[in-house]
mmCIF file of C-alpha atoms and ligand atoms in Angstrom:
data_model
loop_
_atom_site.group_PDB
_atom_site.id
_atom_site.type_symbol
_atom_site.label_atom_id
_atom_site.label_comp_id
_atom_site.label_asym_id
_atom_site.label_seq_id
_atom_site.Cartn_x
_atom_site.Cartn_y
_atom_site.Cartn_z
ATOM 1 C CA UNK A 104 0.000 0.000 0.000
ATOM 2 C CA UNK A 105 3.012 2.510 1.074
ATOM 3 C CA UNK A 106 4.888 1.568 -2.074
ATOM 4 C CA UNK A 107 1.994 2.230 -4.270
ATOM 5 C CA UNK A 108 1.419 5.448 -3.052
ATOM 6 C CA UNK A 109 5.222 5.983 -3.530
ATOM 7 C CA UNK A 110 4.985 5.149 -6.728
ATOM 8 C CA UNK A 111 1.573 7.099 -7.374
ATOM 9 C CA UNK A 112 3.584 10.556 -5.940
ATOM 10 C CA UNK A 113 6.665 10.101 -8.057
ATOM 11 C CA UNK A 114 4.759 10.008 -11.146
ATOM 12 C CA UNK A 115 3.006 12.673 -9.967
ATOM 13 C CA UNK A 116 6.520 14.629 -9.720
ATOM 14 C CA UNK A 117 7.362 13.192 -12.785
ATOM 15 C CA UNK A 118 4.558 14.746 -14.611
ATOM 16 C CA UNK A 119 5.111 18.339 -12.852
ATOM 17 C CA UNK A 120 8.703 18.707 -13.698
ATOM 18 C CA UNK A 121 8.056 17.611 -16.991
ATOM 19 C CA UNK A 122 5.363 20.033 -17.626
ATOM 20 C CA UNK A 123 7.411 22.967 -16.451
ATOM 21 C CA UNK A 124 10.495 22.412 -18.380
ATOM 22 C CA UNK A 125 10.051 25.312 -21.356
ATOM 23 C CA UNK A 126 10.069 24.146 -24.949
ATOM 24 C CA UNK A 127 13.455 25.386 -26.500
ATOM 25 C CA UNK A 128 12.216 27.153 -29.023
ATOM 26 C CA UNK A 129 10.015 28.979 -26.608
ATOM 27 C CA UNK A 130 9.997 33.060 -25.955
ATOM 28 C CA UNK A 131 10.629 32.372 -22.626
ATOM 29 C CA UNK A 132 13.516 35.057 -21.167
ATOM 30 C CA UNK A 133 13.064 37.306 -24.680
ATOM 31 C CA UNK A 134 13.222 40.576 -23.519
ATOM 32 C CA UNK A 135 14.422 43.778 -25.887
ATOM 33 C CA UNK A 136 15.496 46.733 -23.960
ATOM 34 C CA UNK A 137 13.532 49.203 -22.388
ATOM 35 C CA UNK A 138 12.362 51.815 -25.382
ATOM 36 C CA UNK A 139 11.170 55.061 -25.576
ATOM 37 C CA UNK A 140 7.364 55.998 -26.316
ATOM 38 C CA UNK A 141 8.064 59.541 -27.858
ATOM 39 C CA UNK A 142 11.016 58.013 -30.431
ATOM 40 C CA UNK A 143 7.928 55.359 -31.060
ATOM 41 C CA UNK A 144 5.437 57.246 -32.231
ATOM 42 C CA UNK A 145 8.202 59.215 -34.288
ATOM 43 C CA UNK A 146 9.457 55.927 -35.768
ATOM 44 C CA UNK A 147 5.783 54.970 -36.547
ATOM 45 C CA UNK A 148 5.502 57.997 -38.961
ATOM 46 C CA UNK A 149 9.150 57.727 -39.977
ATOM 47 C CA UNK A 150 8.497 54.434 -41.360
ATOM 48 C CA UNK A 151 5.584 55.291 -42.853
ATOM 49 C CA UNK A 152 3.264 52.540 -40.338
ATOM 50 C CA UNK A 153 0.614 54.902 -40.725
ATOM 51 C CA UNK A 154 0.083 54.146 -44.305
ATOM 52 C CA UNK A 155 -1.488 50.978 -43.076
ATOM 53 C CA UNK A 156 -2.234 51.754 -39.455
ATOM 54 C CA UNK A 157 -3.942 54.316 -36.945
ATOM 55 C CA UNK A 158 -3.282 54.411 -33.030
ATOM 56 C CA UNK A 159 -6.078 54.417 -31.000
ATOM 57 C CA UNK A 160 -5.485 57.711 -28.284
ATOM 58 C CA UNK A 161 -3.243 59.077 -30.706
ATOM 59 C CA UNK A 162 -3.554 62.050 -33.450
ATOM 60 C CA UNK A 163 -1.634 60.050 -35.956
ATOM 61 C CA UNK A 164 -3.238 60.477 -39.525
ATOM 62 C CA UNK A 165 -3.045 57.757 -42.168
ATOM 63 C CA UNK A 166 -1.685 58.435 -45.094
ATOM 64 C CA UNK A 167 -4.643 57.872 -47.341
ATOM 65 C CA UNK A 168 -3.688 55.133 -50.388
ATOM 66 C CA UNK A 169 -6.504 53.491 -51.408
ATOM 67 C CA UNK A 170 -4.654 50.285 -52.176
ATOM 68 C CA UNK A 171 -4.513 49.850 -48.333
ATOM 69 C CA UNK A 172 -6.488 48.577 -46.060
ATOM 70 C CA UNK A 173 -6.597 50.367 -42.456
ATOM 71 C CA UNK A 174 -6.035 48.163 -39.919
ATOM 72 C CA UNK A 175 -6.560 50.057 -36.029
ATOM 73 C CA UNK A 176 -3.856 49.008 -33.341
ATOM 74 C CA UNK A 177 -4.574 50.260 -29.830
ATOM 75 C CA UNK A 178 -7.804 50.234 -28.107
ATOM 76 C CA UNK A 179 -9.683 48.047 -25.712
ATOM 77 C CA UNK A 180 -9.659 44.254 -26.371
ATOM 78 C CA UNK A 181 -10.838 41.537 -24.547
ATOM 79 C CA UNK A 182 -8.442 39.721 -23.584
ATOM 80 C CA UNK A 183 -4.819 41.154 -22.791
ATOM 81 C CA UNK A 184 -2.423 41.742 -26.015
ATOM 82 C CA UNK A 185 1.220 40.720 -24.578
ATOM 83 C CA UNK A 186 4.607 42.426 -25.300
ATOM 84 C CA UNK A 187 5.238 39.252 -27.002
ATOM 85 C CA UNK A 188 3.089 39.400 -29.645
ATOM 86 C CA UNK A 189 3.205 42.678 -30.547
ATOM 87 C CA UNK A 190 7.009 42.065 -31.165
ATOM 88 C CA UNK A 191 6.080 39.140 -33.497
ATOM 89 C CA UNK A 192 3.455 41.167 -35.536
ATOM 90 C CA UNK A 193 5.985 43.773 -36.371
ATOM 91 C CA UNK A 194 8.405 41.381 -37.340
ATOM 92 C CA UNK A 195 7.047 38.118 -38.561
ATOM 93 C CA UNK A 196 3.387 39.412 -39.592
ATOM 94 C CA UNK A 197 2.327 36.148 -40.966
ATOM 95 C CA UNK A 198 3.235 34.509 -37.694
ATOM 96 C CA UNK A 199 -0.944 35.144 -36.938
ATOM 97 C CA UNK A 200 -3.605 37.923 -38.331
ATOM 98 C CA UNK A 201 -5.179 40.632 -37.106
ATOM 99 C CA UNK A 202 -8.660 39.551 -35.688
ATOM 100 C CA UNK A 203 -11.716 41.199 -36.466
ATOM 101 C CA UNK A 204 -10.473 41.851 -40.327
ATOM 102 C CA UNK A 205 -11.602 39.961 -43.632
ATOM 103 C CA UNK A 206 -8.406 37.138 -44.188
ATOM 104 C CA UNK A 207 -8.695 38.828 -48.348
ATOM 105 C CA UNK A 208 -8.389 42.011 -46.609
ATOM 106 C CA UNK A 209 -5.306 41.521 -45.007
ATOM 107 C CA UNK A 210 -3.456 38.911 -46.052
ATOM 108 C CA UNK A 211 -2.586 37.134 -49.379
ATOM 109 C CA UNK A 212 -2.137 33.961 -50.278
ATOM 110 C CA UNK A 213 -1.378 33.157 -46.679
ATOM 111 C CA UNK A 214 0.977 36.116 -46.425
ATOM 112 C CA UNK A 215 0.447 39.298 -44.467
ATOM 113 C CA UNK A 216 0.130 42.122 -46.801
ATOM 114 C CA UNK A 217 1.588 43.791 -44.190
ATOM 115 C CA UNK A 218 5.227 45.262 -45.304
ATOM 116 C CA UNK A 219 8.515 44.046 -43.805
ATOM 117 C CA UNK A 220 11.436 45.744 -41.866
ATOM 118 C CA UNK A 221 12.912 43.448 -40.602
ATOM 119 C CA UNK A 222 16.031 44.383 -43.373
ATOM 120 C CA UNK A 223 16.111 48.131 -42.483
ATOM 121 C CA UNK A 224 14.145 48.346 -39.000
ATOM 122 C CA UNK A 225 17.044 48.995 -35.793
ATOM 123 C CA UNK A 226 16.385 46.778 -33.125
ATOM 124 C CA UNK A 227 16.127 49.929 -31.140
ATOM 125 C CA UNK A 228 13.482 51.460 -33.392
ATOM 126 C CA UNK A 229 11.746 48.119 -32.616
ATOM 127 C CA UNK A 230 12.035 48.453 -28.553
ATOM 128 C CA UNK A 231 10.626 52.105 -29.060
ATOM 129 C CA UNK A 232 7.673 51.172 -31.253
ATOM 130 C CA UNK A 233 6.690 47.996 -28.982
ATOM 131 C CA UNK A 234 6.900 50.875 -25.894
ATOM 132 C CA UNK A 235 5.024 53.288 -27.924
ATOM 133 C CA UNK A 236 2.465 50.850 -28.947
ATOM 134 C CA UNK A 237 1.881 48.699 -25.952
ATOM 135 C CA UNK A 238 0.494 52.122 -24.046
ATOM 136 C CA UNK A 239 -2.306 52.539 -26.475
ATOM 137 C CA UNK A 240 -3.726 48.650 -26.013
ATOM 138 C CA UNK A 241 -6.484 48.814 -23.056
ATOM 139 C CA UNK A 242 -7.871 45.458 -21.493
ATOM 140 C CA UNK A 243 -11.692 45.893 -21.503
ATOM 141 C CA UNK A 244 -13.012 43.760 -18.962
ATOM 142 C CA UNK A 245 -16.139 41.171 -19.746
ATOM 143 C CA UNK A 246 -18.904 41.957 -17.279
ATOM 144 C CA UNK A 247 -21.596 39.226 -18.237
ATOM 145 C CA UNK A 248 -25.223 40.781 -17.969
ATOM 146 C CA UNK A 249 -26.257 39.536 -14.013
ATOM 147 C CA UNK A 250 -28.713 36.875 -14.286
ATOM 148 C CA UNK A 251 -31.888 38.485 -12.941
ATOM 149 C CA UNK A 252 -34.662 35.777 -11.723
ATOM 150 C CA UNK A 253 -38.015 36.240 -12.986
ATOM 151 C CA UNK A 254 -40.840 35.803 -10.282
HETATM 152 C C1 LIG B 100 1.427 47.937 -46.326
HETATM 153 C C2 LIG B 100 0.604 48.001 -45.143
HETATM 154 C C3 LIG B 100 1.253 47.940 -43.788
HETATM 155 C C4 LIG B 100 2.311 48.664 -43.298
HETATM 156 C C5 LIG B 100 3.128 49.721 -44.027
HETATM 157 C C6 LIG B 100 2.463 48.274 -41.913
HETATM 158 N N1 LIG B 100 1.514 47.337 -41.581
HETATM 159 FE FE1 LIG B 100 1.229 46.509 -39.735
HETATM 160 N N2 LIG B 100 -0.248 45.356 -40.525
HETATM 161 C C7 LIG B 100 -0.730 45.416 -41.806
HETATM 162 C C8 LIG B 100 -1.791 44.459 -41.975
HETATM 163 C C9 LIG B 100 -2.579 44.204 -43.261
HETATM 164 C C10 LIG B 100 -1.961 43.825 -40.733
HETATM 165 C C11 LIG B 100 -2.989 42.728 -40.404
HETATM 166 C C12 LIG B 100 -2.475 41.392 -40.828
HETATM 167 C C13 LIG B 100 -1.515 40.869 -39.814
HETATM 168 O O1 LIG B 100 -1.914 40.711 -38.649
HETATM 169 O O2 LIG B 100 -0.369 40.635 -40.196
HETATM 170 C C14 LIG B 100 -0.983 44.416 -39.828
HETATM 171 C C15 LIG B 100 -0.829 44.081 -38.493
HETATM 172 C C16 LIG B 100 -0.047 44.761 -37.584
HETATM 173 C C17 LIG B 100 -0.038 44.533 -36.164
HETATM 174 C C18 LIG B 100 -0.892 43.502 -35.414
HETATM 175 C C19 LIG B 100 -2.300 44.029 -35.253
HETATM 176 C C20 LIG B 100 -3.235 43.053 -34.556
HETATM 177 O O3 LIG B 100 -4.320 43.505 -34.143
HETATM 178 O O4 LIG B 100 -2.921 41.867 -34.447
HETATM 179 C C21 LIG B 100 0.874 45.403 -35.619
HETATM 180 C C22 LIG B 100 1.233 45.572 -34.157
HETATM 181 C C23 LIG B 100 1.440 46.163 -36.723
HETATM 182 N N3 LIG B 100 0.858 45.748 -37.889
HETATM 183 C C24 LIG B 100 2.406 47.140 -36.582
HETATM 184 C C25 LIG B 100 2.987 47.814 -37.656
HETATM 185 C C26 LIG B 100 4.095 48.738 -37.508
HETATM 186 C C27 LIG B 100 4.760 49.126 -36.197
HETATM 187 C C28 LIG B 100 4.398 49.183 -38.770
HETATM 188 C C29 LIG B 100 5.512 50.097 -39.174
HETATM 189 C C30 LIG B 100 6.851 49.708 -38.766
HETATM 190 C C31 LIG B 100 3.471 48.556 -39.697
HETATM 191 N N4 LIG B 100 2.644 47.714 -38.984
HETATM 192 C C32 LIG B 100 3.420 48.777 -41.062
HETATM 193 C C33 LIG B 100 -0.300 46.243 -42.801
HETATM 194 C C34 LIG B 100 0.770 47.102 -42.705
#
Protein backbone atom coordinates (compact mmCIF):
# COMPACT_ATOMS: atom_id res chain seq x y z
CA UNK A 1 0.00 0.00 0.00
CA UNK A 2 3.01 2.51 1.07
CA UNK A 3 4.89 1.57 -2.07
CA UNK A 4 1.99 2.23 -4.27
CA UNK A 5 1.42 5.45 -3.05
CA UNK A 6 5.22 5.98 -3.53
CA UNK A 7 4.99 5.15 -6.73
CA UNK A 8 1.57 7.10 -7.37
CA UNK A 9 3.58 10.56 -5.94
CA UNK A 10 6.67 10.10 -8.06
CA UNK A 11 4.76 10.01 -11.15
CA UNK A 12 3.01 12.67 -9.97
CA UNK A 13 6.52 14.63 -9.72
CA UNK A 14 7.36 13.19 -12.79
CA UNK A 15 4.56 14.75 -14.61
CA UNK A 16 5.11 18.34 -12.85
CA UNK A 17 8.70 18.71 -13.70
CA UNK A 18 8.06 17.61 -16.99
CA UNK A 19 5.36 20.03 -17.63
CA UNK A 20 7.41 22.97 -16.45
CA UNK A 21 10.49 22.41 -18.38
CA UNK A 22 10.05 25.31 -21.36
CA UNK A 23 10.07 24.15 -24.95
CA UNK A 24 13.45 25.39 -26.50
CA UNK A 25 12.22 27.15 -29.02
CA UNK A 26 10.02 28.98 -26.61
CA UNK A 27 10.00 33.06 -25.95
CA UNK A 28 10.63 32.37 -22.63
CA UNK A 29 13.52 35.06 -21.17
CA UNK A 30 13.06 37.31 -24.68
CA UNK A 31 13.22 40.58 -23.52
CA UNK A 32 14.42 43.78 -25.89
CA UNK A 33 15.50 46.73 -23.96
CA UNK A 34 13.53 49.20 -22.39
CA UNK A 35 12.36 51.81 -25.38
CA UNK A 36 11.17 55.06 -25.58
CA UNK A 37 7.36 56.00 -26.32
CA UNK A 38 8.06 59.54 -27.86
CA UNK A 39 11.02 58.01 -30.43
CA UNK A 40 7.93 55.36 -31.06
CA UNK A 41 5.44 57.25 -32.23
CA UNK A 42 8.20 59.21 -34.29
CA UNK A 43 9.46 55.93 -35.77
CA UNK A 44 5.78 54.97 -36.55
CA UNK A 45 5.50 58.00 -38.96
CA UNK A 46 9.15 57.73 -39.98
CA UNK A 47 8.50 54.43 -41.36
CA UNK A 48 5.58 55.29 -42.85
CA UNK A 49 3.26 52.54 -40.34
CA UNK A 50 0.61 54.90 -40.72
CA UNK A 51 0.08 54.15 -44.31
CA UNK A 52 -1.49 50.98 -43.08
CA UNK A 53 -2.23 51.75 -39.45
CA UNK A 54 -3.94 54.32 -36.94
CA UNK A 55 -3.28 54.41 -33.03
CA UNK A 56 -6.08 54.42 -31.00
CA UNK A 57 -5.49 57.71 -28.28
CA UNK A 58 -3.24 59.08 -30.71
CA UNK A 59 -3.55 62.05 -33.45
CA UNK A 60 -1.63 60.05 -35.96
CA UNK A 61 -3.24 60.48 -39.52
CA UNK A 62 -3.04 57.76 -42.17
CA UNK A 63 -1.68 58.44 -45.09
CA UNK A 64 -4.64 57.87 -47.34
CA UNK A 65 -3.69 55.13 -50.39
CA UNK A 66 -6.50 53.49 -51.41
CA UNK A 67 -4.65 50.28 -52.18
CA UNK A 68 -4.51 49.85 -48.33
CA UNK A 69 -6.49 48.58 -46.06
CA UNK A 70 -6.60 50.37 -42.46
CA UNK A 71 -6.03 48.16 -39.92
CA UNK A 72 -6.56 50.06 -36.03
CA UNK A 73 -3.86 49.01 -33.34
CA UNK A 74 -4.57 50.26 -29.83
CA UNK A 75 -7.80 50.23 -28.11
CA UNK A 76 -9.68 48.05 -25.71
CA UNK A 77 -9.66 44.25 -26.37
CA UNK A 78 -10.84 41.54 -24.55
CA UNK A 79 -8.44 39.72 -23.58
CA UNK A 80 -4.82 41.15 -22.79
CA UNK A 81 -2.42 41.74 -26.02
CA UNK A 82 1.22 40.72 -24.58
CA UNK A 83 4.61 42.43 -25.30
CA UNK A 84 5.24 39.25 -27.00
CA UNK A 85 3.09 39.40 -29.64
CA UNK A 86 3.21 42.68 -30.55
CA UNK A 87 7.01 42.06 -31.17
CA UNK A 88 6.08 39.14 -33.50
CA UNK A 89 3.46 41.17 -35.54
CA UNK A 90 5.98 43.77 -36.37
CA UNK A 91 8.41 41.38 -37.34
CA UNK A 92 7.05 38.12 -38.56
CA UNK A 93 3.39 39.41 -39.59
CA UNK A 94 2.33 36.15 -40.97
CA UNK A 95 3.24 34.51 -37.69
CA UNK A 96 -0.94 35.14 -36.94
CA UNK A 97 -3.61 37.92 -38.33
CA UNK A 98 -5.18 40.63 -37.11
CA UNK A 99 -8.66 39.55 -35.69
CA UNK A 100 -11.72 41.20 -36.47
CA UNK A 101 -10.47 41.85 -40.33
CA UNK A 102 -11.60 39.96 -43.63
CA UNK A 103 -8.41 37.14 -44.19
CA UNK A 104 -8.69 38.83 -48.35
CA UNK A 105 -8.39 42.01 -46.61
CA UNK A 106 -5.31 41.52 -45.01
CA UNK A 107 -3.46 38.91 -46.05
CA UNK A 108 -2.59 37.13 -49.38
CA UNK A 109 -2.14 33.96 -50.28
CA UNK A 110 -1.38 33.16 -46.68
CA UNK A 111 0.98 36.12 -46.42
CA UNK A 112 0.45 39.30 -44.47
CA UNK A 113 0.13 42.12 -46.80
CA UNK A 114 1.59 43.79 -44.19
CA UNK A 115 5.23 45.26 -45.30
CA UNK A 116 8.52 44.05 -43.81
CA UNK A 117 11.44 45.74 -41.87
CA UNK A 118 12.91 43.45 -40.60
CA UNK A 119 16.03 44.38 -43.37
CA UNK A 120 16.11 48.13 -42.48
CA UNK A 121 14.14 48.35 -39.00
CA UNK A 122 17.04 48.99 -35.79
CA UNK A 123 16.38 46.78 -33.13
CA UNK A 124 16.13 49.93 -31.14
CA UNK A 125 13.48 51.46 -33.39
CA UNK A 126 11.75 48.12 -32.62
CA UNK A 127 12.04 48.45 -28.55
CA UNK A 128 10.63 52.11 -29.06
CA UNK A 129 7.67 51.17 -31.25
CA UNK A 130 6.69 48.00 -28.98
CA UNK A 131 6.90 50.87 -25.89
CA UNK A 132 5.02 53.29 -27.92
CA UNK A 133 2.46 50.85 -28.95
CA UNK A 134 1.88 48.70 -25.95
CA UNK A 135 0.49 52.12 -24.05
CA UNK A 136 -2.31 52.54 -26.48
CA UNK A 137 -3.73 48.65 -26.01
CA UNK A 138 -6.48 48.81 -23.06
CA UNK A 139 -7.87 45.46 -21.49
CA UNK A 140 -11.69 45.89 -21.50
CA UNK A 141 -13.01 43.76 -18.96
CA UNK A 142 -16.14 41.17 -19.75
CA UNK A 143 -18.90 41.96 -17.28
CA UNK A 144 -21.60 39.23 -18.24
CA UNK A 145 -25.22 40.78 -17.97
CA UNK A 146 -26.26 39.54 -14.01
CA UNK A 147 -28.71 36.88 -14.29
CA UNK A 148 -31.89 38.48 -12.94
CA UNK A 149 -34.66 35.78 -11.72
CA UNK A 150 -38.02 36.24 -12.99
CA UNK A 151 -40.84 35.80 -10.28
C1 LIG B 1 1.43 47.94 -46.33
C2 LIG B 1 0.60 48.00 -45.14
C3 LIG B 1 1.25 47.94 -43.79
C4 LIG B 1 2.31 48.66 -43.30
C5 LIG B 1 3.13 49.72 -44.03
C6 LIG B 1 2.46 48.27 -41.91
N1 LIG B 1 1.51 47.34 -41.58
FE1 LIG B 1 1.23 46.51 -39.73
N2 LIG B 1 -0.25 45.36 -40.53
C7 LIG B 1 -0.73 45.42 -41.81
C8 LIG B 1 -1.79 44.46 -41.98
C9 LIG B 1 -2.58 44.20 -43.26
C10 LIG B 1 -1.96 43.82 -40.73
C11 LIG B 1 -2.99 42.73 -40.40
C12 LIG B 1 -2.47 41.39 -40.83
C13 LIG B 1 -1.52 40.87 -39.81
O1 LIG B 1 -1.91 40.71 -38.65
O2 LIG B 1 -0.37 40.64 -40.20
C14 LIG B 1 -0.98 44.42 -39.83
C15 LIG B 1 -0.83 44.08 -38.49
C16 LIG B 1 -0.05 44.76 -37.58
C17 LIG B 1 -0.04 44.53 -36.16
C18 LIG B 1 -0.89 43.50 -35.41
C19 LIG B 1 -2.30 44.03 -35.25
C20 LIG B 1 -3.24 43.05 -34.56
O3 LIG B 1 -4.32 43.51 -34.14
O4 LIG B 1 -2.92 41.87 -34.45
C21 LIG B 1 0.87 45.40 -35.62
C22 LIG B 1 1.23 45.57 -34.16
C23 LIG B 1 1.44 46.16 -36.72
N3 LIG B 1 0.86 45.75 -37.89
C24 LIG B 1 2.41 47.14 -36.58
C25 LIG B 1 2.99 47.81 -37.66
C26 LIG B 1 4.09 48.74 -37.51
C27 LIG B 1 4.76 49.13 -36.20
C28 LIG B 1 4.40 49.18 -38.77
C29 LIG B 1 5.51 50.10 -39.17
C30 LIG B 1 6.85 49.71 -38.77
C31 LIG B 1 3.47 48.56 -39.70
N4 LIG B 1 2.64 47.71 -38.98
C32 LIG B 1 3.42 48.78 -41.06
C33 LIG B 1 -0.30 46.24 -42.80
C34 LIG B 1 0.77 47.10 -42.70
Amino acid sequence: MKLRLKSILTACLVLLVSGCTPDPKSGKGFTLPEGDAQRGMETFVALNCNVCHTVEGTSIEPIETEHHKIVKLGGKKGYVVTYGELVTSIINPSHRFAIGYPLDEISKDGESKMRLYNDEMTVSQLADLVTFLEQHYELEVYHPTPYVPYY
